Amino acid sequence: MTDQNGDGWRQLPSGEPLEIWIQINAGSPFTETAELMKEDWRAIGLDARVDAMPGVQLGQIFLGGTFDIRVFGGGAPGSADLLSFPVFLTSFGPSGRWAPLYGAWMSLEGTPREGVDADKPPQDRQPPWDEPALDDPAYRMWQLHKLARREPDRQKRDELVYEILQIHVDEGPF
């Protein structure tokens, strides 16, 4: 993405304007962080904007997968066992930390709702979900997570978790 028209802002390859919206819960202690992100990105020609909104509204756009970037201000799991808290490794569930539509798909796997509404666009499915491509990092992490949950040997299980973390490092941030 480059500045194709000389206005100082980068455009999409199609020539359309590139605007990045950073959505954050109004009153969040991370508002200053979002503003710093915006300033840094604007300095390199990315038209970034911060949109502080009520938590209910932010939750709706997040669960519907209609956001650019969501700043989350929650805590980490209270346990060293990351497999007990899949949202910190994968985007499991519709409230996963990133890719909520993939997370919703993950949570439907193996249930009677798996594949329901597959003929509809992702946002029109109930609940909204989308299946990641086989080579997508979210899919690969989910497959590793499922293997790790079933692995009885602690060392092998830890190695699978480290593989997930390595995908975060190499292909993230997520």
PDB file of C-alpha atoms in Angstrom, residues 24 28-37 39:
ATOM      1  CA  ILE A  24     -12.038   0.934  21.940  1.00  0.00           C
ATOM      2  CA  SER A  28     -10.911   2.440  28.725  1.00  0.00           C
ATOM      3  CA  PRO A  29      -7.556   2.959  30.441  1.00  0.00           C
ATOM      4  CA  PHE A  30      -6.004   2.018  27.070  1.00  0.00           C
ATOM      5  CA  THR A  31      -7.410   5.018  25.199  1.00  0.00           C
ATOM      6  CA  GLU A  32      -4.024   6.716  25.380  1.00  0.00           C
ATOM      7  CA  THR A  33      -2.426   3.600  23.870  1.00  0.00           C
ATOM      8  CA  ALA A  34      -4.919   3.710  20.991  1.00  0.00           C
ATOM      9  CA  GLU A  35      -4.145   7.393  20.423  1.00  0.00           C
ATOM     10  CA  LEU A  36      -0.399   6.634  20.329  1.00  0.00           C
ATOM     11  CA  MET A  37      -1.029   3.870  17.781  1.00  0.00           C
ATOM     12  CA  GLU A  39      -0.275   8.968  15.812  1.00  0.00           C
TER      13      GLU A  39
END
